[in-house]
Amino acid sequence: MDLSERKKRVLRAVTEQYIRTAEPVGSKSIVESGGLEVSSATIRNEMAELEALGLLEQPHTSAGRVPSPAGYRIYVNELMEEHRLTLQETQSINEALEMKIQKMDRMMAEAGKIISQLTKYPTFALTRGSTDITIKRFDLLAVEPNAFIVVVLASNQVVRNKLLRLPTDLTKTQLELLNTLLNASFTEKNLEELTPELMRVAAHAAGEAYGLISLVVSFAMEVLQELGSGVVHTAGIPSLLAQPEYQSLNSAEPLMSFLSEWGEASNLPAPQGEVEILIGPENVAEELKNTSIIMARYDIGDNMQGVIGVVGPTRMDYAKLAARLSYFAEGLSRMFGKGELPESEQNTGDME
Amino acid sequence: MDLSERKKRVLRAVTEQYIRTAEPVGSKSIVESGGLEVSSATIRNEMAELEALGLLEQPHTSAGRVPSPAGYRIYVNELMEEHRLTLQETQSINEALEMKIQKMDRMMAEAGKIISQLTKYPTFALTRGSTDITIKRFDLLAVEPNAFIVVVLASNQVVRNKLLRLPTDLTKTQLELLNTLLNASFTEKNLEELTPELMRVAAHAAGEAYGLISLVVSFAMEVLQELGSGVVHTAGIPSLLAQPEYQSLNSAEPLMSFLSEWGEASNLPAPQGEVEILIGPENVAEELKNTSIIMARYDIGDNMQGVIGVVGPTRMDYAKLAARLSYFAEGLSRMFGKGELPESEQNTGDME
DNA sequence: TTTAGCACTCAAGATGAAAGAGTGCTAAAG
DNA sequence: CTTTAGCACTCTTTCATCTTGAGTGCTAAA
């Protein structure tokens, strides 16, 4: 899209003023805000042409102009200047990151809250799973004759455990045998490879009860399932209500419901670059058609990545939010990506 | 509070109609709804007296009457009939409970969602912790020379783990020594007893590095902290917006923010009986002064209990909601309370 | 004690006038 | 050919006024 220099400046002025005020912007207020040394009539002509190009829109005849999604797209791609974070902003982000957060999933939720507080918009945070995770190791710890703890270590260093209870007692030897069997037959297998068939064969070979093995292996499968599918956390949803575009209940309700029920199926396209901006109709879900998403990617170890983003009216201050998100995501990558034990239960460094 | 029989019937009629319609109810509509065979003027007189007693209120002079909090209280305590659940209701609750839910904390969140869908109100679910929980056992599992997994079993049968990474390597013997030391000195101690002093003494006695011990013990303390403080889950917050009393954004926003940020400090008084109803001003938090809470208690094993409840306008249908909640809570108690391994990672019974 | 009748009050909705912001068009100026 | 001033026109927003209707409280009669 090659526009005349002046058209670009008009588009940019309209967009930025609209971002600030949430009101349609008129020709007069643009000349008054400076930058363009022409009369309002000239601006009007330019705006009419920009509207013909589909970059601006008019809510009704005698109102000012508002950027169309296409207009936002051009603004974001070509016109927007990079936002510099203030010292204070970087500081508060750094502080937030330095909090000792123990568990990764809590970290995700916390990260969302932090960003939400920072931006006053709802945020979401999700990990994108990988189907190639396997169990690296099983440990069985006897608790009582008829109960033991399974501890599984997944290939991405997540540890999960569960207390299993049996209808019958088990001797220590039996438990050890089971443990060996599990480690021999069910490690290094991804979710698809853990078939009932495999369980049957292994059980038969060892003369073990199928039920006992399946009990432990189902747990392992659950863990793999969970790690493979990723989770979505959302935070700060009520802050939507502070935005003028959601003052009317009708506009706010569907989006809020969508956000709070998100997390089941997150079919968000993976961001290509480091920061991605989805404007209105570019979104996947119907409920998001009138809103925009700004999201940043971060790395968790080698195989997994996470996405953190904010959701809000198309009018959001893309420059500022993108800058904050990307700074924050960088910090997350630094935290999670550095060690060889990148995930979950990693020691975050509070060793004296 | 002893009212004449007729006053009781008037109060009850007003309350129930208001619960249905959310509109102030006038004298005429009461006679029309049947039950009272007197004229509207008589009702007016009765209502005037009920208002003098502080049981009814008038939004403005020429409007109908609305129950005051005190009026609701009397309705709930004396006038309300028990609601029978329909077959369909019990069925859908049973179905929901039968879902195989693996982890207790997820169960909590799920339970909230279910109730929220059922009632169309926001729900909260929390476990009330106990400060007397101790660690029953430590297990250390070597992973790499400089990394191991700590598994702690708490006295309420919750198992938690964490992957710890060290700056130096550790031999197997050292690890076993550490394990023995931990089990000898730090089990059966509640959060308050796990003092730095104790760590120092134990470390000194064993000639171990203080840092190493404190690393593991701090994790244990975190776990105890978490188990002791309880967690709050909320769900269905946007359904508030469907209620007429929260049509105005100003009324909805503070409550929504409060609910979504709840979970930090849950200073809810424990329900005395099985089901408890808190009406408007009886609530603790300022944000809840205009809303009511209906909550039911359920047991998790011996020591802990959970609370699940709904939050909504004072006008809620107490009878119906209380019935559903209490049925649901009963089901939860049945699920969690039955075994001697009542918590979290309990096997929910999917053994072949 | 109950009831019919009636004047009174107040919120909510409808109507209409006025204000204000912004546009598009035209014609003149550069 | 581009820019600008001028002006009529459009459309929303706001405010005041009026009307309607539900509901009340009071009084006097049953």
PDB file of N, CA, C and O in Angstrom, chain A residues 179-202:
ATOM      1  N   ASN A 179       8.118 -51.343  39.709  1.00  0.00           N
ATOM      2  CA  ASN A 179       8.898 -50.160  39.364  1.00  0.00           C
ATOM      3  C   ASN A 179       9.867 -50.466  38.219  1.00  0.00           C
ATOM      4  O   ASN A 179       9.945 -49.724  37.235  1.00  0.00           O
ATOM      5  N   THR A 180      10.561 -51.552  38.350  1.00  0.00           N
ATOM      6  CA  THR A 180      11.509 -51.937  37.307  1.00  0.00           C
ATOM      7  C   THR A 180      10.792 -52.150  35.980  1.00  0.00           C
ATOM      8  O   THR A 180      11.229 -51.686  34.924  1.00  0.00           O
ATOM      9  N   LEU A 181       9.693 -52.822  36.070  1.00  0.00           N
ATOM     10  CA  LEU A 181       8.925 -53.102  34.862  1.00  0.00           C
ATOM     11  C   LEU A 181       8.499 -51.806  34.171  1.00  0.00           C
ATOM     12  O   LEU A 181       8.617 -51.648  32.954  1.00  0.00           O
ATOM     13  N   LEU A 182       8.016 -50.898  34.962  1.00  0.00           N
ATOM     14  CA  LEU A 182       7.562 -49.626  34.399  1.00  0.00           C
ATOM     15  C   LEU A 182       8.703 -48.918  33.696  1.00  0.00           C
ATOM     16  O   LEU A 182       8.563 -48.429  32.565  1.00  0.00           O
ATOM     17  N   ASN A 183       9.829 -48.856  34.372  1.00  0.00           N
ATOM     18  CA  ASN A 183      10.964 -48.158  33.784  1.00  0.00           C
ATOM     19  C   ASN A 183      11.483 -48.879  32.549  1.00  0.00           C
ATOM     20  O   ASN A 183      11.969 -48.251  31.606  1.00  0.00           O
ATOM     21  N   ALA A 184      11.339 -50.170  32.534  1.00  0.00           N
ATOM     22  CA  ALA A 184      11.830 -50.920  31.385  1.00  0.00           C
ATOM     23  C   ALA A 184      10.920 -50.744  30.171  1.00  0.00           C
ATOM     24  O   ALA A 184      11.381 -50.599  29.044  1.00  0.00           O
ATOM     25  N   SER A 185       9.624 -50.730  30.411  1.00  0.00           N
ATOM     26  CA  SER A 185       8.708 -50.811  29.267  1.00  0.00           C
ATOM     27  C   SER A 185       8.019 -49.511  28.883  1.00  0.00           C
ATOM     28  O   SER A 185       7.547 -49.369  27.757  1.00  0.00           O
ATOM     29  N   PHE A 186       7.912 -48.602  29.794  1.00  0.00           N
ATOM     30  CA  PHE A 186       7.051 -47.458  29.490  1.00  0.00           C
ATOM     31  C   PHE A 186       7.761 -46.109  29.463  1.00  0.00           C
ATOM     32  O   PHE A 186       7.132 -45.075  29.356  1.00  0.00           O
ATOM     33  N   THR A 187       9.061 -46.121  29.565  1.00  0.00           N
ATOM     34  CA  THR A 187       9.770 -44.844  29.445  1.00  0.00           C
ATOM     35  C   THR A 187      10.085 -44.594  27.975  1.00  0.00           C
ATOM     36  O   THR A 187      10.021 -45.502  27.149  1.00  0.00           O
ATOM     37  N   GLU A 188      10.394 -43.365  27.689  1.00  0.00           N
ATOM     38  CA  GLU A 188      10.755 -42.959  26.317  1.00  0.00           C
ATOM     39  C   GLU A 188       9.640 -43.246  25.314  1.00  0.00           C
ATOM     40  O   GLU A 188       9.885 -43.384  24.128  1.00  0.00           O
ATOM     41  N   LYS A 189       8.438 -43.333  25.810  1.00  0.00           N
ATOM     42  CA  LYS A 189       7.308 -43.551  24.898  1.00  0.00           C
ATOM     43  C   LYS A 189       6.407 -42.315  24.951  1.00  0.00           C
ATOM     44  O   LYS A 189       6.070 -41.836  26.033  1.00  0.00           O
ATOM     45  N   ASN A 190       6.021 -41.826  23.798  1.00  0.00           N
ATOM     46  CA  ASN A 190       5.105 -40.692  23.836  1.00  0.00           C
ATOM     47  C   ASN A 190       3.672 -41.189  23.961  1.00  0.00           C
ATOM     48  O   ASN A 190       3.405 -42.388  23.976  1.00  0.00           O
ATOM     49  N   LEU A 191       2.785 -40.258  24.009  1.00  0.00           N
ATOM     50  CA  LEU A 191       1.405 -40.590  24.339  1.00  0.00           C
ATOM     51  C   LEU A 191       0.822 -41.641  23.398  1.00  0.00           C
ATOM     52  O   LEU A 191       0.123 -42.565  23.816  1.00  0.00           O
ATOM     53  N   GLU A 192       1.144 -41.509  22.125  1.00  0.00           N
ATOM     54  CA  GLU A 192       0.563 -42.432  21.153  1.00  0.00           C
ATOM     55  C   GLU A 192       1.097 -43.851  21.300  1.00  0.00           C
ATOM     56  O   GLU A 192       0.413 -44.818  20.988  1.00  0.00           O
ATOM     57  N   GLU A 193       2.319 -43.914  21.751  1.00  0.00           N
ATOM     58  CA  GLU A 193       2.916 -45.245  21.841  1.00  0.00           C
ATOM     59  C   GLU A 193       2.478 -46.030  23.080  1.00  0.00           C
ATOM     60  O   GLU A 193       2.706 -47.237  23.161  1.00  0.00           O
ATOM     61  N   LEU A 194       1.866 -45.338  24.003  1.00  0.00           N
ATOM     62  CA  LEU A 194       1.421 -46.026  25.221  1.00  0.00           C
ATOM     63  C   LEU A 194       0.055 -46.674  24.990  1.00  0.00           C
ATOM     64  O   LEU A 194      -0.950 -46.249  25.547  1.00  0.00           O
ATOM     65  N   THR A 195       0.015 -47.676  24.195  1.00  0.00           N
ATOM     66  CA  THR A 195      -1.256 -48.312  23.858  1.00  0.00           C
ATOM     67  C   THR A 195      -1.646 -49.350  24.901  1.00  0.00           C
ATOM     68  O   THR A 195      -0.795 -49.863  25.626  1.00  0.00           O
ATOM     69  N   PRO A 196      -2.906 -49.650  24.981  1.00  0.00           N
ATOM     70  CA  PRO A 196      -3.355 -50.728  25.872  1.00  0.00           C
ATOM     71  C   PRO A 196      -2.654 -52.039  25.515  1.00  0.00           C
ATOM     72  O   PRO A 196      -2.330 -52.839  26.386  1.00  0.00           O
ATOM     73  N   GLU A 197      -2.407 -52.191  24.222  1.00  0.00           N
ATOM     74  CA  GLU A 197      -1.722 -53.389  23.738  1.00  0.00           C
ATOM     75  C   GLU A 197      -0.376 -53.555  24.442  1.00  0.00           C
ATOM     76  O   GLU A 197      -0.054 -54.610  24.993  1.00  0.00           O
ATOM     77  N   LEU A 198       0.373 -52.453  24.434  1.00  0.00           N
ATOM     78  CA  LEU A 198       1.687 -52.459  25.072  1.00  0.00           C
ATOM     79  C   LEU A 198       1.566 -52.861  26.535  1.00  0.00           C
ATOM     80  O   LEU A 198       2.348 -53.653  27.056  1.00  0.00           O
ATOM     81  N   MET A 199       0.559 -52.300  27.171  1.00  0.00           N
ATOM     82  CA  MET A 199       0.371 -52.615  28.589  1.00  0.00           C
ATOM     83  C   MET A 199       0.106 -54.094  28.780  1.00  0.00           C
ATOM     84  O   MET A 199       0.648 -54.727  29.681  1.00  0.00           O
ATOM     85  N   ARG A 200      -0.730 -54.613  27.895  1.00  0.00           N
ATOM     86  CA  ARG A 200      -1.085 -56.022  28.044  1.00  0.00           C
ATOM     87  C   ARG A 200       0.152 -56.901  27.886  1.00  0.00           C
ATOM     88  O   ARG A 200       0.416 -57.783  28.692  1.00  0.00           O
ATOM     89  N   VAL A 201       0.902 -56.607  26.825  1.00  0.00           N
ATOM     90  CA  VAL A 201       2.095 -57.401  26.560  1.00  0.00           C
ATOM     91  C   VAL A 201       3.060 -57.340  27.739  1.00  0.00           C
ATOM     92  O   VAL A 201       3.533 -58.365  28.246  1.00  0.00           O
ATOM     93  N   ALA A 202       3.327 -56.130  28.185  1.00  0.00           N
ATOM     94  CA  ALA A 202       4.286 -55.970  29.275  1.00  0.00           C
ATOM     95  C   ALA A 202       3.804 -56.686  30.526  1.00  0.00           C
ATOM     96  O   ALA A 202       4.578 -57.369  31.216  1.00  0.00           O
TER      97      ALA A 202
END
